[in-house]
Amino acid sequence: MLEKADIRVGGERDWDVTVHDDRLYGRILTQGTLGLGEAYMDGWWDAPAIDQFIHQLLVHKVKDAIRVDFALASAYLRALTVNLQRRHTYEVAHTHYDLSDDLYAAMLDKRMIYSCGYWKNAGGLEEAQAAKLDLVCAKIGLEKGMRVLDIGSGWGGFLKYAAENYGIVGTGVTISKRQHAFSVKDAGDLELTYRLADYMALEGTFDRIVSIGMFEHVGYKNYAAFMGKVASLLAPDGLFLLHTIGGDISVNHGDPWAQKYIFPNGMLPSMRQISTASEKVFVMEDWHNFGADYDPTLMAWHENFEAAWPDLANGFDQRFYRMWRYYLLS
């Protein structure tokens, strides 16, 4: 299977793999991507460039050759029978977003934007994230005094940018205690309010609503309810901008490894799922795909993470290090 993907065991190219434990093969054949990722965390294999190794696997569709993937089957059945995102709403905050402000401050740009940058004319991460924020502001036509809601507001970077540059009055909502505390402290004298709450508990009316990098946590069973909630909060002549990672096909679950270690209960929506959920609720006026810009974004995050690791190592172990770099590079 690896040979068909032009990957050599013990080879010297960047995408070739070194196997330290022969149990790796059985683990991958029965557990798919979960087994591959866990085996890397356990030190069973290495590659000079993990991103290129994963690229070879994807392009040559090696995953399709694995006939029995128990981890994938389990993820499918769990998602089919349980509304994971509503039953375990706060799990992703505890597992991922509440990890460490120091980790994210070292890895991200100065505004702590944890979503894809816009690299069209950018020379680096700071410029790419500023360009993305301004792109969002331009698309929704921000004007001074507008009431703006950010669903999944993270560390508050977008609303602070919009308030400083466009004079808006902002409200942000997050389920992460660390993100909420950081946002409140960082808001200064700007007209910004941050709430630690589930988006379904929101009330009020807003001229503009954005959701940047949060929809991946909503879950396919809740897309229609999400759209309905947003519509109920939006002024009659308002605009809603949704920024999300997307998938090429409709699924009901995420990657088993990423779900277990990075984004519990996360999944990527498809175009069909988004359009179906928004039908009879919104008029879709613009669709802009710059997903390829996630490659330079992730590589910049990885570079920052590696540079900061000597200072971060005291708070995390070696297995976390391998997990995090695998996440960023895969």
Short mmCIF file of C-alpha atoms in Angstrom, two decimals:
data_model
loop_
_atom_site.label_atom_id
_atom_site.label_comp_id
_atom_site.label_asym_id
_atom_site.label_seq_id
_atom_site.Cartn_x
_atom_site.Cartn_y
_atom_site.Cartn_z
CA MET A 1 0.00 0.00 0.00
CA LEU A 2 2.82 2.40 0.83
CA GLU A 3 4.67 1.49 -2.35
CA LYS A 4 1.64 2.50 -4.43
CA ALA A 5 1.81 5.88 -2.70
CA ASP A 6 5.52 6.17 -3.57
CA ILE A 7 6.46 5.95 0.11
CA ARG A 8 9.51 3.88 1.03
CA VAL A 9 10.04 2.38 4.47
CA GLY A 10 13.55 3.40 5.43
CA GLY A 11 13.88 5.75 2.44
CA GLU A 12 15.69 9.06 2.48
CA ARG A 13 13.14 11.39 0.89
CA ASP A 14 11.13 13.85 3.00
CA TRP A 15 7.93 11.82 2.67
CA ASP A 16 9.51 8.42 3.34
CA VAL A 17 8.84 6.77 6.68
CA THR A 18 11.05 5.17 9.31
CA VAL A 19 9.33 2.40 11.28
CA HIS A 20 10.56 1.87 14.84
CA ASP A 21 8.00 -0.80 15.79
CA ASP A 22 6.64 -3.40 13.36
CA ARG A 23 3.36 -3.51 15.25
CA LEU A 24 2.59 -0.30 13.35
CA TYR A 25 1.26 -2.17 10.32
CA GLY A 26 -1.39 -4.14 12.19
CA ARG A 27 -2.39 -1.04 14.09
CA ILE A 28 -3.01 0.91 10.90
CA LEU A 29 -4.83 -1.95 9.15
CA THR A 30 -7.37 -2.25 12.00
CA GLN A 31 -7.57 1.33 13.31
CA GLY A 32 -6.90 3.48 10.24
CA THR A 33 -6.09 7.14 10.87
CA LEU A 34 -6.57 6.72 14.62
CA GLY A 35 -3.94 3.99 14.69
CA LEU A 36 -1.57 5.99 12.51
CA GLY A 37 -1.80 9.09 14.70
CA GLU A 38 -1.56 7.23 18.01
CA ALA A 39 1.42 5.25 16.74
CA TYR A 40 3.22 8.50 15.93
CA MET A 41 2.45 9.82 19.42
CA ASP A 42 3.90 6.59 20.84
CA GLY A 43 7.08 6.95 18.78
CA TRP A 44 6.47 3.92 16.53
CA TRP A 45 7.30 5.83 13.32
CA ASP A 46 8.80 9.06 12.02
CA ALA A 47 9.05 10.96 8.75
CA PRO A 48 11.26 13.96 7.88
CA ALA A 49 8.17 15.86 6.66
CA ILE A 50 4.91 14.57 8.11
CA ASP A 51 2.84 16.92 5.97
CA GLN A 52 4.36 15.51 2.77
CA PHE A 53 3.93 11.93 4.04
CA ILE A 54 0.24 12.55 4.75
CA HIS A 55 -0.10 14.26 1.36
CA GLN A 56 1.17 11.12 -0.38
CA LEU A 57 -1.31 8.96 1.54
CA LEU A 58 -4.22 11.23 0.64
CA VAL A 59 -3.37 11.76 -3.04
CA HIS A 60 -2.98 8.01 -3.60
CA LYS A 61 -6.07 7.20 -1.50
CA VAL A 62 -4.29 4.67 0.70
CA LYS A 63 -7.06 4.98 3.29
CA ASP A 64 -9.55 3.44 0.84
CA ALA A 65 -7.50 0.24 0.78
CA ILE A 66 -8.04 -0.38 4.51
CA ARG A 67 -10.99 -2.76 4.55
CA VAL A 68 -11.62 -2.99 8.30
CA ASP A 69 -11.39 0.31 10.18
CA PHE A 70 -12.94 -0.25 13.61
CA ALA A 71 -12.24 3.31 14.78
CA LEU A 72 -14.01 4.81 11.77
CA ALA A 73 -16.97 2.45 12.16
CA SER A 74 -17.25 3.40 15.83
CA ALA A 75 -17.18 7.12 15.01
CA TYR A 76 -19.90 6.65 12.39
CA LEU A 77 -22.21 4.70 14.71
CA ARG A 78 -21.73 7.09 17.65
CA ALA A 79 -22.55 10.09 15.48
CA LEU A 80 -25.57 8.31 14.03
CA THR A 81 -27.11 7.39 17.36
CA VAL A 82 -26.14 10.31 19.64
CA ASN A 83 -26.28 14.09 19.23
CA LEU A 84 -22.69 14.37 20.47
CA GLN A 85 -22.33 18.11 20.05
CA ARG A 86 -25.34 18.92 22.23
CA ARG A 87 -24.84 16.15 24.77
CA HIS A 88 -21.17 17.08 25.26
CA THR A 89 -21.29 20.79 24.40
CA TYR A 90 -18.42 21.90 26.62
CA GLU A 91 -16.05 18.96 26.03
CA VAL A 92 -14.09 20.63 23.23
CA ALA A 93 -13.50 23.72 25.38
CA HIS A 94 -12.10 21.67 28.27
CA THR A 95 -10.00 19.46 25.99
CA HIS A 96 -8.67 21.97 23.47
CA TYR A 97 -9.37 25.67 23.95
CA ASP A 98 -8.69 25.74 27.69
CA LEU A 99 -5.30 24.03 27.29
CA SER A 100 -2.99 27.00 27.81
CA ASP A 101 -3.03 30.67 26.85
CA ASP A 102 0.77 30.50 26.66
CA LEU A 103 0.60 27.75 24.03
CA TYR A 104 -1.77 29.66 21.79
CA ALA A 105 -0.05 33.01 22.32
CA ALA A 106 3.22 31.44 21.18
CA MET A 107 1.68 29.68 18.18
CA LEU A 108 -0.79 32.23 16.81
CA ASP A 109 -0.48 35.82 15.58
CA LYS A 110 -0.60 38.82 17.92
CA ARG A 111 -4.42 38.97 17.77
CA MET A 112 -4.76 35.26 18.64
CA ILE A 113 -6.77 34.41 15.52
CA TYR A 114 -7.24 30.63 15.45
CA SER A 115 -8.60 30.17 11.93
CA CYS A 116 -7.36 30.30 8.34
CA GLY A 117 -5.45 33.39 7.26
CA TYR A 118 -5.93 35.09 3.87
CA TRP A 119 -2.59 34.87 2.08
CA LYS A 120 -3.41 36.43 -1.33
CA ASN A 121 -1.12 39.43 -0.78
CA ALA A 122 0.33 38.54 2.62
CA GLY A 123 4.02 38.22 3.43
CA GLY A 124 3.56 36.40 6.73
CA LEU A 125 1.11 35.20 9.36
CA GLU A 126 0.41 38.65 10.87
CA GLU A 127 -0.46 40.11 7.48
CA ALA A 128 -2.51 37.07 6.48
CA GLN A 129 -4.67 37.20 9.61
CA ALA A 130 -5.15 40.98 9.38
CA ALA A 131 -6.15 40.55 5.72
CA LYS A 132 -8.69 37.86 6.67
CA LEU A 133 -10.23 40.04 9.37
CA ASP A 134 -10.51 42.98 7.00
CA LEU A 135 -11.98 40.70 4.33
CA VAL A 136 -14.70 39.69 6.79
CA CYS A 137 -15.38 43.33 7.70
CA ALA A 138 -15.58 44.31 4.02
CA LYS A 139 -17.91 41.44 3.09
CA ILE A 140 -20.47 42.42 5.75
CA GLY A 141 -20.10 46.17 5.14
CA LEU A 142 -19.31 47.25 8.68
CA GLU A 143 -20.16 50.81 9.67
CA LYS A 144 -19.65 52.78 12.87
CA GLY A 145 -22.15 52.00 15.60
CA MET A 146 -23.32 48.68 14.15
CA ARG A 147 -24.18 45.96 16.66
CA VAL A 148 -22.06 42.93 15.79
CA LEU A 149 -22.30 39.43 17.27
CA ASP A 150 -19.41 36.95 17.02
CA ILE A 151 -20.54 33.36 17.68
CA GLY A 152 -17.48 31.45 18.84
CA SER A 153 -15.45 34.60 19.49
CA GLY A 154 -12.28 32.85 20.67
CA TRP A 155 -9.80 35.23 22.30
CA GLY A 156 -11.76 38.23 21.03
CA GLY A 157 -9.46 39.16 18.15
CA PHE A 158 -12.06 39.79 15.45
CA LEU A 159 -14.33 42.00 17.53
CA LYS A 160 -11.38 44.01 18.83
CA TYR A 161 -10.15 44.53 15.27
CA ALA A 162 -13.63 45.56 14.10
CA ALA A 163 -14.09 47.93 17.03
CA GLU A 164 -10.70 49.58 16.56
CA ASN A 165 -11.01 49.97 12.78
CA TYR A 166 -14.75 50.35 12.20
CA GLY A 167 -16.17 51.61 15.50
CA ILE A 168 -18.67 48.80 16.01
CA VAL A 169 -20.38 47.74 19.24
CA GLY A 170 -19.56 44.07 19.70
CA THR A 171 -20.79 41.03 21.59
CA GLY A 172 -18.84 37.80 21.64
CA VAL A 173 -19.78 34.37 22.95
CA THR A 174 -17.55 31.41 23.75
CA ILE A 175 -17.79 28.25 25.87
CA SER A 176 -14.09 28.41 26.83
CA LYS A 177 -13.36 29.88 30.26
CA ARG A 178 -9.80 30.82 29.28
CA GLN A 179 -10.89 32.49 26.06
CA HIS A 180 -13.61 34.41 27.88
CA ALA A 181 -11.27 35.66 30.60
CA PHE A 182 -8.65 36.70 28.05
CA SER A 183 -11.22 38.53 25.90
CA VAL A 184 -12.65 40.50 28.80
CA LYS A 185 -9.18 41.56 29.97
CA ASP A 186 -8.02 42.45 26.45
CA ALA A 187 -11.09 44.52 25.47
CA GLY A 188 -9.86 47.66 27.24
CA ASP A 189 -12.19 50.66 26.80
CA LEU A 190 -13.77 49.40 23.59
CA GLU A 191 -17.53 48.83 23.44
CA LEU A 192 -17.19 45.05 23.62
CA THR A 193 -19.07 42.54 25.73
CA TYR A 194 -18.12 38.90 26.06
CA ARG A 195 -20.34 36.11 27.35
CA LEU A 196 -19.37 32.66 28.60
CA ALA A 197 -22.37 30.77 27.24
CA ASP A 198 -23.76 28.38 24.66
CA TYR A 199 -24.83 30.16 21.48
CA MET A 200 -28.35 28.75 21.81
CA ALA A 201 -28.82 30.81 24.98
CA LEU A 202 -28.27 34.13 23.19
CA GLU A 203 -30.96 36.80 22.88
CA GLY A 204 -31.19 40.23 21.30
CA THR A 205 -30.95 41.75 17.82
CA PHE A 206 -27.78 42.43 15.85
CA ASP A 207 -27.03 44.25 12.60
CA ARG A 208 -24.29 41.83 11.66
CA ILE A 209 -23.43 38.32 12.86
CA VAL A 210 -20.23 36.41 12.16
CA SER A 211 -19.06 32.95 13.12
CA ILE A 212 -15.38 32.35 12.37
CA GLY A 213 -14.02 28.83 12.83
CA MET A 214 -16.74 27.61 15.19
CA PHE A 215 -19.22 25.84 12.88
CA GLU A 216 -16.93 22.78 12.82
CA HIS A 217 -18.17 22.08 16.37
CA VAL A 218 -21.92 22.38 15.68
CA GLY A 219 -22.58 18.88 14.27
CA TYR A 220 -24.75 17.87 11.34
CA LYS A 221 -27.80 17.21 13.52
CA ASN A 222 -27.74 20.82 14.68
CA TYR A 223 -27.02 22.77 11.49
CA ALA A 224 -30.66 23.71 10.92
CA ALA A 225 -31.12 24.77 14.56
CA PHE A 226 -27.94 26.85 14.34
CA MET A 227 -29.18 28.68 11.24
CA GLY A 228 -32.56 29.24 12.83
CA LYS A 229 -30.99 30.68 15.96
CA VAL A 230 -28.79 33.04 13.95
CA ALA A 231 -31.80 34.20 11.93
CA SER A 232 -33.72 34.94 15.12
CA LEU A 233 -30.89 37.20 16.32
CA LEU A 234 -30.34 39.04 13.04
CA ALA A 235 -32.00 42.34 12.15
CA PRO A 236 -34.35 42.17 9.11
CA ASP A 237 -31.80 43.91 6.87
CA GLY A 238 -28.80 42.26 8.53
CA LEU A 239 -26.00 40.10 7.16
CA PHE A 240 -24.55 36.86 8.50
CA LEU A 241 -21.07 35.64 7.57
CA LEU A 242 -20.11 32.02 8.21
CA HIS A 243 -16.42 31.10 8.02
CA THR A 244 -15.77 27.38 8.38
CA ILE A 245 -13.51 24.58 7.23
CA GLY A 246 -15.47 22.40 4.84
CA GLY A 247 -15.46 18.87 3.49
CA ASP A 248 -15.89 17.74 -0.10
CA ILE A 249 -18.53 15.15 0.83
CA SER A 250 -21.30 15.00 3.42
CA VAL A 251 -20.41 13.00 6.53
CA ASN A 252 -21.77 12.63 10.05
CA HIS A 253 -18.46 12.47 11.95
CA GLY A 254 -14.91 13.76 11.98
CA ASP A 255 -11.57 12.02 11.68
CA PRO A 256 -11.29 9.50 14.57
CA TRP A 257 -7.81 10.68 15.67
CA ALA A 258 -8.70 14.38 15.57
CA GLN A 259 -11.96 13.71 17.40
CA LYS A 260 -10.19 11.85 20.18
CA TYR A 261 -7.19 14.11 20.73
CA ILE A 262 -7.81 17.56 19.24
CA PHE A 263 -11.45 18.48 18.57
CA PRO A 264 -13.86 16.19 20.45
CA ASN A 265 -17.06 15.69 18.46
CA GLY A 266 -15.83 17.96 15.68
CA MET A 267 -16.80 17.41 12.03
CA LEU A 268 -16.52 19.28 8.76
CA PRO A 269 -19.71 20.40 7.00
CA SER A 270 -20.20 19.98 3.28
CA MET A 271 -21.63 22.52 0.83
CA ARG A 272 -24.84 20.50 0.64
CA GLN A 273 -25.24 20.39 4.42
CA ILE A 274 -24.70 24.14 4.75
CA SER A 275 -27.05 25.07 1.90
CA THR A 276 -29.74 22.64 3.10
CA ALA A 277 -29.62 24.04 6.63
CA SER A 278 -29.82 27.64 5.41
CA GLU A 279 -32.61 27.00 2.88
CA LYS A 280 -35.76 29.06 3.63
CA VAL A 281 -33.77 30.84 6.35
CA PHE A 282 -31.14 32.87 4.50
CA VAL A 283 -30.44 34.10 1.00
CA MET A 284 -26.89 33.01 0.16
CA GLU A 285 -25.26 35.97 -1.58
CA ASP A 286 -21.58 35.04 -1.56
CA TRP A 287 -19.49 31.87 -1.38
CA HIS A 288 -15.73 32.30 -1.10
CA ASN A 289 -13.40 29.30 -0.85
CA PHE A 290 -9.77 29.90 0.12
CA GLY A 291 -9.20 26.58 1.87
CA ALA A 292 -5.76 26.14 0.33
CA ASP A 293 -4.65 29.11 2.49
CA TYR A 294 -4.82 26.78 5.49
CA ASP A 295 -1.54 25.22 4.33
CA PRO A 296 0.64 28.33 4.90
CA THR A 297 -1.41 29.12 8.02
CA LEU A 298 -0.70 25.74 9.59
CA MET A 299 2.94 25.79 8.54
CA ALA A 300 3.34 29.18 10.22
CA TRP A 301 1.66 27.89 13.37
CA HIS A 302 3.93 24.85 13.33
CA GLU A 303 7.04 26.99 12.91
CA ASN A 304 5.98 29.14 15.87
CA PHE A 305 5.19 26.08 17.96
CA GLU A 306 8.56 24.45 17.30
CA ALA A 307 10.40 27.69 18.10
CA ALA A 308 8.48 28.09 21.37
CA TRP A 309 8.68 24.44 22.46
CA PRO A 310 11.78 24.88 24.69
CA ASP A 311 9.77 27.38 26.76
CA LEU A 312 6.54 25.35 26.62
CA ALA A 313 8.11 21.97 27.44
CA ASN A 314 7.85 22.48 31.20
CA GLY A 315 4.05 22.42 30.96
CA PHE A 316 3.70 19.47 28.57
CA ASP A 317 5.29 16.06 28.03
CA GLN A 318 6.95 14.58 24.95
CA ARG A 319 3.82 12.69 23.92
CA PHE A 320 1.90 15.99 23.82
CA TYR A 321 4.67 17.47 21.68
CA ARG A 322 4.38 14.66 19.13
CA MET A 323 0.58 14.87 19.23
CA TRP A 324 0.55 18.63 18.62
CA ARG A 325 3.07 18.65 15.78
CA TYR A 326 1.23 15.72 14.15
CA TYR A 327 -1.99 17.75 14.40
CA LEU A 328 -0.46 20.84 12.80
CA LEU A 329 1.36 18.94 10.04
CA SER A 330 -1.34 16.44 9.14
#
